[in-house]
XYZ file of N, CA and C in Angstrom:
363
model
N 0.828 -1.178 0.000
C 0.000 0.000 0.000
C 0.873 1.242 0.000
N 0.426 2.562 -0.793
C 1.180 3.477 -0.466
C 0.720 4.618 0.932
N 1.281 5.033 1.653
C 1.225 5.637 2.663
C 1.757 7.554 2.346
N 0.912 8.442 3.416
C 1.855 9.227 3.363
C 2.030 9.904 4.564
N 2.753 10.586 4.858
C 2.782 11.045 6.349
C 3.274 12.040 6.373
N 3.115 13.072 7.269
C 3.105 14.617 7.396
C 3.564 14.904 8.587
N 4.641 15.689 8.746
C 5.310 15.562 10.507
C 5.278 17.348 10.482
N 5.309 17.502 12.003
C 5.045 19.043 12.336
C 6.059 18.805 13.638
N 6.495 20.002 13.559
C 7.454 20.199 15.458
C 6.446 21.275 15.912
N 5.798 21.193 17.144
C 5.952 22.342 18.084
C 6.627 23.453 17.894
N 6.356 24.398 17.825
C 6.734 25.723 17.206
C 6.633 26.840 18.389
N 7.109 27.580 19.422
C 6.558 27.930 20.930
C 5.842 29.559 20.114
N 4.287 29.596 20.615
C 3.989 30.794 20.042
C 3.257 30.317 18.044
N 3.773 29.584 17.658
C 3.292 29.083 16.603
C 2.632 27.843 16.186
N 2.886 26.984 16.724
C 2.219 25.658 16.741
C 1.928 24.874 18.057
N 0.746 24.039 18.088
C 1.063 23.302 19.528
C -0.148 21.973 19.234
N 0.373 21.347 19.383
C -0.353 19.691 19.618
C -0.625 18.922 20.912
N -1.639 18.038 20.575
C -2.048 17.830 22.555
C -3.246 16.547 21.640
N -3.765 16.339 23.115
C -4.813 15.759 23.446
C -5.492 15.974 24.420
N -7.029 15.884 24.687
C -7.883 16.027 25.401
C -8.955 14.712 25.215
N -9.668 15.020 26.638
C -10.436 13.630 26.595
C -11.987 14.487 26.700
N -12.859 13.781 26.072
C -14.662 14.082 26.408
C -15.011 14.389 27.366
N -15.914 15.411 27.740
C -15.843 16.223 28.693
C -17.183 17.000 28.423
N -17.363 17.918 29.427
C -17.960 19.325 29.639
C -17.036 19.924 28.642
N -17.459 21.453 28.839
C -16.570 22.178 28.127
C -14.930 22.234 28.347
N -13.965 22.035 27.319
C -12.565 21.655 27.587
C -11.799 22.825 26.916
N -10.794 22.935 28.209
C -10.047 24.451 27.489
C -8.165 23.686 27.694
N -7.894 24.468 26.185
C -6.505 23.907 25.956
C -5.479 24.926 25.739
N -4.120 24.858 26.444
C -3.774 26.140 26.341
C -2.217 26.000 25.327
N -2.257 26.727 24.473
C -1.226 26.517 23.308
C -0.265 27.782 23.550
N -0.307 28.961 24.396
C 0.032 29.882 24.919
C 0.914 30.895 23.482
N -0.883 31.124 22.259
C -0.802 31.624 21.620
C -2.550 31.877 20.932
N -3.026 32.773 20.357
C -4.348 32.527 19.751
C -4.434 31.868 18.225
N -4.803 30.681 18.765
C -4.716 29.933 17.325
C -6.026 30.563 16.392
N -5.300 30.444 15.139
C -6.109 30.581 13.559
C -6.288 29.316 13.203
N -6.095 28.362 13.406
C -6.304 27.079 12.890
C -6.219 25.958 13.339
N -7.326 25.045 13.915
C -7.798 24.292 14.488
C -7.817 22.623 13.699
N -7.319 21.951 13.809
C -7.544 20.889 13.250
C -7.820 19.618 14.543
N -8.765 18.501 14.463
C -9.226 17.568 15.821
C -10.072 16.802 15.337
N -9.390 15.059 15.740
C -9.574 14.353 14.677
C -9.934 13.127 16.376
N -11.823 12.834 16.621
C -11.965 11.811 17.770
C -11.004 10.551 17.279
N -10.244 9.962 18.178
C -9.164 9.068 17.750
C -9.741 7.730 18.628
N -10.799 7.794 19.202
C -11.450 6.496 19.402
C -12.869 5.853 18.528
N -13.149 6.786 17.426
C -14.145 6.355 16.668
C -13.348 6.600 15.099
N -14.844 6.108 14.223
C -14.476 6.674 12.990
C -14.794 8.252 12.646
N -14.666 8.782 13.783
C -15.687 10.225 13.155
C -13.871 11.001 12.141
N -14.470 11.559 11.157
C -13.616 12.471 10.385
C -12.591 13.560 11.545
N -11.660 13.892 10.651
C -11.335 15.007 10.848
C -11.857 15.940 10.343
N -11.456 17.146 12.054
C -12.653 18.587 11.726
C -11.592 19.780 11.949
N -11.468 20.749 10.432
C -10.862 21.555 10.441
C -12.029 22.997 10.545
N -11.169 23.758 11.507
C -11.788 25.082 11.761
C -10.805 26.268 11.660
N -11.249 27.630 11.438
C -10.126 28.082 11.231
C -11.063 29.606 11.211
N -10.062 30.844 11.734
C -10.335 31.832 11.875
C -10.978 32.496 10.504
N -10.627 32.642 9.975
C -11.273 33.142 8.297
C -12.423 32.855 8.081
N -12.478 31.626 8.287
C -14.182 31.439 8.115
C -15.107 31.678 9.231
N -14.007 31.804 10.769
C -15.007 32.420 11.811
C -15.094 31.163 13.106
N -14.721 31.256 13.886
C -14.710 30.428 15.018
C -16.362 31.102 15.626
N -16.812 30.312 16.627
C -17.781 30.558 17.509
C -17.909 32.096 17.931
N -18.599 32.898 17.623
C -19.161 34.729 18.273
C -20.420 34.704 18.581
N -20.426 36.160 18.402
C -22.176 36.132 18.590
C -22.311 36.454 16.845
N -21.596 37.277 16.053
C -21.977 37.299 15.077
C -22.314 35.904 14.042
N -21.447 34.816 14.607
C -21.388 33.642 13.584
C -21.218 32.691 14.588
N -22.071 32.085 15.184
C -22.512 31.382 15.635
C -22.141 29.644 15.569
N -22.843 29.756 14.444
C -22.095 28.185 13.950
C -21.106 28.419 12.868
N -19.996 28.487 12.899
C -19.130 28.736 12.170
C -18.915 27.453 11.016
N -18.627 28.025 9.482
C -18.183 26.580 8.597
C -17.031 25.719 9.201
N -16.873 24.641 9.393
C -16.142 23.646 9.083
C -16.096 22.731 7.857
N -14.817 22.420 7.863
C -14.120 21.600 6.872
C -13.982 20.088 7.312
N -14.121 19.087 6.243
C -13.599 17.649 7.025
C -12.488 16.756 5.652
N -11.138 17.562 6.461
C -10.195 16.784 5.105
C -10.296 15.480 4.561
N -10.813 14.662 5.913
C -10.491 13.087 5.750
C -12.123 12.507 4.704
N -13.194 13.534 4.464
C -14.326 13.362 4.090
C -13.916 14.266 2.394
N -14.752 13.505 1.545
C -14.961 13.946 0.458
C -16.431 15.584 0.096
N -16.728 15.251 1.357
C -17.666 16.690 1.906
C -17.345 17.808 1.879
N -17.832 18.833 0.925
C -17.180 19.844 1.306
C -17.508 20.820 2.822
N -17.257 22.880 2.505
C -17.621 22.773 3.780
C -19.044 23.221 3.912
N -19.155 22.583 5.450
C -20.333 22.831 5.730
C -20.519 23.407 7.190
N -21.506 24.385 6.901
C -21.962 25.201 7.889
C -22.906 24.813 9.143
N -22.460 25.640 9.988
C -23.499 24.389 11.107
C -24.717 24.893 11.055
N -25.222 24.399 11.501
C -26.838 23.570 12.055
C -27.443 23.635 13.235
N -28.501 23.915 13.737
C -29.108 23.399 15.158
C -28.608 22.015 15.575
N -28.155 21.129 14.819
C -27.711 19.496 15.281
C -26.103 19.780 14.935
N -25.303 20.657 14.432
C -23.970 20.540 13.935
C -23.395 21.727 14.230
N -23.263 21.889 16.048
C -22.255 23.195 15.884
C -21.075 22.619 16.200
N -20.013 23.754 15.741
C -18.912 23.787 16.595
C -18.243 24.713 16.699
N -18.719 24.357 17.955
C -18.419 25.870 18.858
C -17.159 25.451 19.560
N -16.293 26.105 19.085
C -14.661 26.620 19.757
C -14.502 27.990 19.537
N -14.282 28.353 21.065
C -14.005 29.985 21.241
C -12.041 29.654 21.428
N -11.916 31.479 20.882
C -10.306 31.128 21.173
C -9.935 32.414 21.929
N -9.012 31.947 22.468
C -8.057 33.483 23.674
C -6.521 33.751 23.193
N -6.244 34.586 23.699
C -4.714 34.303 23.576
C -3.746 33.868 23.893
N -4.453 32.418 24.750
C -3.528 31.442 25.358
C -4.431 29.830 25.210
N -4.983 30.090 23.976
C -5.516 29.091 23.547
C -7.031 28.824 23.073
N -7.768 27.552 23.772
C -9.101 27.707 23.079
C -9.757 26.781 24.225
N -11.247 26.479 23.897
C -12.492 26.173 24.621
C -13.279 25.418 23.368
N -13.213 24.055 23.850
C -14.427 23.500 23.022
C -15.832 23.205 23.575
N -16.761 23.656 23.590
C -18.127 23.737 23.699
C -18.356 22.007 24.698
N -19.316 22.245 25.631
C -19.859 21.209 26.040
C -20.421 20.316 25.480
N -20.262 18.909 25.451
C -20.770 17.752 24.623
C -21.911 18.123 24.385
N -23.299 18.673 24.769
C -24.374 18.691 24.578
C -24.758 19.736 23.239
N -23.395 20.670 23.006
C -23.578 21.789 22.009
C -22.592 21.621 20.770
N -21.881 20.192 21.030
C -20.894 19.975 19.531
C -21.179 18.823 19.377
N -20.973 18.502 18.037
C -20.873 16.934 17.530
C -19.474 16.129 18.269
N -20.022 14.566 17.815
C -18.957 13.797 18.153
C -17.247 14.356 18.055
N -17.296 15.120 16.744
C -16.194 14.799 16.189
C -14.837 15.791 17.146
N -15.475 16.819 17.737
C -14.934 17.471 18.738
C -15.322 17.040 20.019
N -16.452 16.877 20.557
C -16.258 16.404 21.649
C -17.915 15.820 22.176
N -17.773 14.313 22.409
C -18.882 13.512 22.606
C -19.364 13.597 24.018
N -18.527 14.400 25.241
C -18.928 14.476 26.172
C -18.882 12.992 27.122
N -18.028 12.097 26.761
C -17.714 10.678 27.871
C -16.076 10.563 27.852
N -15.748 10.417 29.156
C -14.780 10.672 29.291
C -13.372 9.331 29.183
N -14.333 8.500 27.968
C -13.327 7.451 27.287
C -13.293 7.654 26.307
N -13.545 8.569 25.530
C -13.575 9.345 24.196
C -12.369 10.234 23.564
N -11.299 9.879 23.540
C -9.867 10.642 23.098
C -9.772 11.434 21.995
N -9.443 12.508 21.778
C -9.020 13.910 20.563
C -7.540 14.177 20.675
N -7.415 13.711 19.364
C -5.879 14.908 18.808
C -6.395 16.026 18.721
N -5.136 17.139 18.817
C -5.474 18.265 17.899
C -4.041 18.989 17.602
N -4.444 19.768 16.352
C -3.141 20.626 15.766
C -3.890 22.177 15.881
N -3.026 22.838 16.457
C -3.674 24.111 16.637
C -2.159 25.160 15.719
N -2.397 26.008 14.757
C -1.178 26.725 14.022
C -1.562 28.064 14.728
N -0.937 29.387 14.739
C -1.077 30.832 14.872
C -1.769 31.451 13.211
């Protein structure tokens, strides 16, 4: 089979990678305000979910902000009363919405439920 693989370093201020587990609302601190969100549930099949400042993280103006899903042939799509995702960001990182207000793919809300994530500046 052919394979391909994509490597990133930690970057301090520019990049930062982690994991978090299902939860209430979960705050991660990259001790920078990320533009670009990538978080991929690593105990199911759910896709990877790219988010990203340009198109608008969680406000009051934009609410459900578009997401992207690289690993899906889908393009993007905008949320929904059933499809938000809501990640607010600071300048020492971000907040993903309580299980009850995001899909699986960020956060299912049980706390055997594991997430990567790549967060860039």
């Amino acid at each position: 089979e052919t394979y391909i693989m994509y490597a990133w370093k930690a970057v301090s201020g520019v990049s930062a990678f982690g994991s978090y587990t299902g939860g209430t609302s979960i705050s991660e601190t990259t001790n920078f305000e990320p533009k670009l969100i990538i978080i991929k549930n690593i105990s199911s099949g759910e896709d990877w979910v790219m988010l990203d400042a340009f198109r608008g993280f969680k406000s009051t103006s934009l609410p459900n902000p578009p997401a992207l899903f690289p690993s899906d042939g889908t393009q993007e799509i905008t949320g929904s009363a059933s499809n938000y995702y809501h990640i607010t960001t600071s300048s020492s990182g971000f907040t993903v919405g309580d299980a009850g207000d995001v899909p699986n793919g960020i956060n299912d809300g049980s706390s055997s439920t594991e997430y990567i994530y790549m967060a860039f500046a």
